[in-house]
PDB file of C-alpha atoms in Angstrom:
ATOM      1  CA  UNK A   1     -92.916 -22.133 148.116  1.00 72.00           C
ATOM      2  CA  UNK A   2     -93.767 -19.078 145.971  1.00 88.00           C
ATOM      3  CA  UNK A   3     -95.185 -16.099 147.319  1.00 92.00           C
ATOM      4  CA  UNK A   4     -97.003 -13.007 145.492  1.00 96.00           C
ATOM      5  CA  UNK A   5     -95.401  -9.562 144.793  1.00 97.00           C
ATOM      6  CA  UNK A   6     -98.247  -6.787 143.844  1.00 98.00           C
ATOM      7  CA  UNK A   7     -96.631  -4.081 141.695  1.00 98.00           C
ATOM      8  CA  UNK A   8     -98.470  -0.927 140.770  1.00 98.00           C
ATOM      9  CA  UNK A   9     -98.288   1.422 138.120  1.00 97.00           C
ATOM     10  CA  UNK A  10    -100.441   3.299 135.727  1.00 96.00           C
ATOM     11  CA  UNK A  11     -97.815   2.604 132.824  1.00 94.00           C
ATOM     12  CA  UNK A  12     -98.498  -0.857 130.669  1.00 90.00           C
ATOM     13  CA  UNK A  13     -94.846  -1.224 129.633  1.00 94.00           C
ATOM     14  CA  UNK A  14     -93.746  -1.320 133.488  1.00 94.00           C
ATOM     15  CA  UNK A  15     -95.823  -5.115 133.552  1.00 94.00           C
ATOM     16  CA  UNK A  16     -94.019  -6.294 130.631  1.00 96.00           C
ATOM     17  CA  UNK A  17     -90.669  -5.292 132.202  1.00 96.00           C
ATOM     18  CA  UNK A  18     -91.519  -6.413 134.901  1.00 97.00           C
ATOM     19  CA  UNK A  19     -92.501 -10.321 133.780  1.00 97.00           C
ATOM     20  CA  UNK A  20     -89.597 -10.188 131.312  1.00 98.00           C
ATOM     21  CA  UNK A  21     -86.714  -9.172 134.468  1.00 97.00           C
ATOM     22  CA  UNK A  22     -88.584 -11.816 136.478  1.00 97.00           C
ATOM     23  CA  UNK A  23     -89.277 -14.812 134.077  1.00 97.00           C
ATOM     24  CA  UNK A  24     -86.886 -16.670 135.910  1.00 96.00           C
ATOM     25  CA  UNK A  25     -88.220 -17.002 139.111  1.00 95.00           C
ATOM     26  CA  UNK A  26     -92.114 -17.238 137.756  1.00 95.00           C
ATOM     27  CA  UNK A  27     -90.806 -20.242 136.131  1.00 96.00           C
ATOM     28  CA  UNK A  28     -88.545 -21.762 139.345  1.00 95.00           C
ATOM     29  CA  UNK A  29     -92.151 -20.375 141.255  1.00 93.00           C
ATOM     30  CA  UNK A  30     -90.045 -18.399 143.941  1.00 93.00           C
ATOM     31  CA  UNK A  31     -92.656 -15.110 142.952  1.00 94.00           C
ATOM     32  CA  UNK A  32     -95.819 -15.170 141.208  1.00 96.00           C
ATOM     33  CA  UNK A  33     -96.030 -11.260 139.854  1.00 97.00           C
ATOM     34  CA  UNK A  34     -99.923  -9.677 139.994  1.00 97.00           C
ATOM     35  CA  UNK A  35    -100.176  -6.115 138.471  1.00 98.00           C
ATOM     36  CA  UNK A  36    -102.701  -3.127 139.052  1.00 98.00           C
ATOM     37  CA  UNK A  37    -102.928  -0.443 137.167  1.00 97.00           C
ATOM     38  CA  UNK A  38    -104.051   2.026 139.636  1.00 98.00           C
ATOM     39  CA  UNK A  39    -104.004   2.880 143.105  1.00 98.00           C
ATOM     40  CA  UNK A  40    -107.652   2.036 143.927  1.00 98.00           C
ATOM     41  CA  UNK A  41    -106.867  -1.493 141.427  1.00 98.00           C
ATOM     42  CA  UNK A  42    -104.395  -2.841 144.208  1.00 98.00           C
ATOM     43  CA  UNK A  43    -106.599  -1.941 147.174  1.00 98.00           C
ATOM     44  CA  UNK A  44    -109.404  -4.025 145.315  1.00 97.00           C
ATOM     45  CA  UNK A  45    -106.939  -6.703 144.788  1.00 96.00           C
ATOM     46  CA  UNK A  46    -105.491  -6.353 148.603  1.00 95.00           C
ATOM     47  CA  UNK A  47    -109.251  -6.985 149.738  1.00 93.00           C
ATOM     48  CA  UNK A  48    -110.030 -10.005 147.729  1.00 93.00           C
ATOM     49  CA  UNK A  49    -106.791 -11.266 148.931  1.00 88.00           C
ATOM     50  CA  UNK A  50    -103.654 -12.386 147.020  1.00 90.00           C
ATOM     51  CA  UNK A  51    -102.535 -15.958 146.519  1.00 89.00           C
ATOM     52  CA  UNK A  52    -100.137 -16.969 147.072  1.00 87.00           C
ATOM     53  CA  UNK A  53     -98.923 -14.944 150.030  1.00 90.00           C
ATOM     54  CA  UNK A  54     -98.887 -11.447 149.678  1.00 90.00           C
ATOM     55  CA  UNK A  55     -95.049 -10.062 151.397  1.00 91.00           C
ATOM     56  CA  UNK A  56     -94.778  -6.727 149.605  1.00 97.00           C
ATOM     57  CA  UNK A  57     -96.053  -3.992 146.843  1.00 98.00           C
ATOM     58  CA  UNK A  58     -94.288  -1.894 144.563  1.00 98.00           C
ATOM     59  CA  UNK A  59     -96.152   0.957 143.994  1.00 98.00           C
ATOM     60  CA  UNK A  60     -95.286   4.090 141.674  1.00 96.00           C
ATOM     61  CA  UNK A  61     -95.420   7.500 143.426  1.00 95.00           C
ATOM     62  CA  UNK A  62     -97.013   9.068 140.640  1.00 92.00           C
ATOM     63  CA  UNK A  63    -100.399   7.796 139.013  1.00 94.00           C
ATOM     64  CA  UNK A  64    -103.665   9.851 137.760  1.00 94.00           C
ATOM     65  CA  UNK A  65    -106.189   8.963 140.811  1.00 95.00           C
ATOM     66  CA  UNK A  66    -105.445   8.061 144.042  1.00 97.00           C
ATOM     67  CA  UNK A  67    -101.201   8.143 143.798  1.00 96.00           C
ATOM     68  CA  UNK A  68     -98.892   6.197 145.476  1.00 97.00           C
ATOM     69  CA  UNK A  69     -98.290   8.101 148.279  1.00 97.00           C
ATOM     70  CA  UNK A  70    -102.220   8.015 149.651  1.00 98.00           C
ATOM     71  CA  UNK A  71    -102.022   4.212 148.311  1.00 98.00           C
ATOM     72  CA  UNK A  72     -99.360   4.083 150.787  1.00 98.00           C
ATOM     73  CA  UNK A  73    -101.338   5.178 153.999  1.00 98.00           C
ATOM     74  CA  UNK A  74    -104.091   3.144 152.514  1.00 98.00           C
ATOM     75  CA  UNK A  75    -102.307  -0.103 152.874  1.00 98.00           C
ATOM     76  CA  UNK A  76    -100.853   1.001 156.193  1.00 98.00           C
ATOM     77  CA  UNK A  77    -103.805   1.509 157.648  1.00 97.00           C
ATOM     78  CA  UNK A  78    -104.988  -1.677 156.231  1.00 95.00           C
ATOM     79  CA  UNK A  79    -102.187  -4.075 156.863  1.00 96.00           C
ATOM     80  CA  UNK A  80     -99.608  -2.325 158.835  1.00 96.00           C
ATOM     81  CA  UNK A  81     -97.357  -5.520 158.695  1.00 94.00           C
ATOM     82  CA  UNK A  82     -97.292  -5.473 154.524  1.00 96.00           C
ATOM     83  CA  UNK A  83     -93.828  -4.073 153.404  1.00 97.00           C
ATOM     84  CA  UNK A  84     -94.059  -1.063 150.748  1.00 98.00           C
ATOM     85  CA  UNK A  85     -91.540   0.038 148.342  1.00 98.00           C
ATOM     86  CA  UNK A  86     -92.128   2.858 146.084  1.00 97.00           C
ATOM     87  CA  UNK A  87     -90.953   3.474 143.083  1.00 94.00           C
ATOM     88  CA  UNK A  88     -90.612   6.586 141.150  1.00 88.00           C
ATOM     89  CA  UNK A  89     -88.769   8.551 137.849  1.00 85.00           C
ATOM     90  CA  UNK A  90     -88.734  11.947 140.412  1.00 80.00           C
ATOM     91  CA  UNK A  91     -86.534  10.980 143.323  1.00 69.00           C
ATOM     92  CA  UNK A  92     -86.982  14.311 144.993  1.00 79.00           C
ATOM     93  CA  UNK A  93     -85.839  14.102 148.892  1.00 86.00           C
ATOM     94  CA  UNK A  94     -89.563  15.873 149.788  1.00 90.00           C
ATOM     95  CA  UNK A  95     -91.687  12.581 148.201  1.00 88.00           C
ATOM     96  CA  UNK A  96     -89.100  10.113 149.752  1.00 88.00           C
ATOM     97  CA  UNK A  97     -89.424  11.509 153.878  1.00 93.00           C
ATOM     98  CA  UNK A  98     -93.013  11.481 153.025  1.00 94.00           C
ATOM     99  CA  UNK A  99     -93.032   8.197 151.581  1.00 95.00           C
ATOM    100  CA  UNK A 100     -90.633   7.186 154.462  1.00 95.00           C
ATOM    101  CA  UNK A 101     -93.065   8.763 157.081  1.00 96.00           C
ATOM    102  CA  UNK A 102     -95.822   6.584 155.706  1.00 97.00           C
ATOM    103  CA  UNK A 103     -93.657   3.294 156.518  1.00 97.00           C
ATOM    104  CA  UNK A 104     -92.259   2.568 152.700  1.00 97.00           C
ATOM    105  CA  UNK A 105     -89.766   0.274 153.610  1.00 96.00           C
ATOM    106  CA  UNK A 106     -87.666   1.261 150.088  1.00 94.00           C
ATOM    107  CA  UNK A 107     -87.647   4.184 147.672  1.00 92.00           C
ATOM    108  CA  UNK A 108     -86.854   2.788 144.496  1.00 92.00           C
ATOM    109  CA  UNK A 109     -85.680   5.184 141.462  1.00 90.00           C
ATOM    110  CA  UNK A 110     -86.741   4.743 138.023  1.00 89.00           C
ATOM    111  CA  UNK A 111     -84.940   3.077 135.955  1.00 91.00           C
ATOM    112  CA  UNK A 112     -85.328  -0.247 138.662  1.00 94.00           C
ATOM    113  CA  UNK A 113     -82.095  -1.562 139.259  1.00 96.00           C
ATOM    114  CA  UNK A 114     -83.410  -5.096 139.298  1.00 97.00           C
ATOM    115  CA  UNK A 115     -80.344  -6.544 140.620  1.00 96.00           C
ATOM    116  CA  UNK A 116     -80.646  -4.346 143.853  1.00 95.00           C
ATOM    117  CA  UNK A 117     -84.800  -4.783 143.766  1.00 96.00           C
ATOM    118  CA  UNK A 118     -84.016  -8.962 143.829  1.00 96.00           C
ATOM    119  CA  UNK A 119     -81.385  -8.809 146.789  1.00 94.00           C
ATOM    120  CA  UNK A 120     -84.116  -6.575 148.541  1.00 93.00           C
ATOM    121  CA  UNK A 121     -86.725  -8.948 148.129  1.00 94.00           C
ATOM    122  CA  UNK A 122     -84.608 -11.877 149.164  1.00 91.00           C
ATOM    123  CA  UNK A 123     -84.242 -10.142 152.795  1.00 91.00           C
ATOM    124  CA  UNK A 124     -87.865  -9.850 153.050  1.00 89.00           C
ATOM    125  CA  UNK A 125     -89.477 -12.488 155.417  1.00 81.00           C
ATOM    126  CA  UNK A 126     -91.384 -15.474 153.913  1.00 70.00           C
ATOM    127  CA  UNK A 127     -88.460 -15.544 151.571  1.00 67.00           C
ATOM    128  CA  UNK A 128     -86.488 -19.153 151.322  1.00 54.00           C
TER     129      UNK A 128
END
């Protein structure tokens, strides 16, 4: 059964890196990866709905617009139940209480250890 990750960030190249860490799974169909390039992109996207199931976002803290921390409460407000990790270059211990305080579930430095990201989304529920 494959289910949807939404990851968010203003930057192009993160997508690419993104598909290319992934391209396993996409092809086994364990995740299907959807991308938006902006904070008020993904809540667009989270209101049309996501197929296949939605079970979490990665969402940069820092994008022109709405950033990732008001993105945050957005989707908390929205769907409280939707897991959140953020994901950042400036790990600063100020932007990850807040982002903790929000309900991130994960506060993800940049460069993405993808190892450590994978064995994170395996836990999730709606993972086989």
């Amino acid at each position: 059964m494959s289910v949807s990750i939404l990851v968010v960030d203003d930057e192009p190249d993160v997508a690419e890196m993104f598909r290319q860490r992934f391209r396993r799974e996409a092809r086994q169909g364990t995740y299907v990866l959807h991308f938006a390039g902006s904070g008020e992109e993904a809540l667009d996207k989270l209101e049309n709905g996501v197929r296949p199931e939605l079970i979490v976002i990665l969402s940069d803290i820092n994008m022109p617009g709405m950033d990732g921390l008001t993105l945050l409460r957005e989707i908390k407000a929205r769907r409280p139940d939707l897991p959140v990790m953020m994901v950042t270059a400036y790990g600063d211990d100020d932007r990850r209480r807040q982002a903790e305080e929000a309900g991130a579930i994960q506060f993800l430095s940049k460069p993405v250890d993808f190892d450590m990201l994978k064995a994170e989304l395996r836990r999730l529920p709606g993972i086989s």
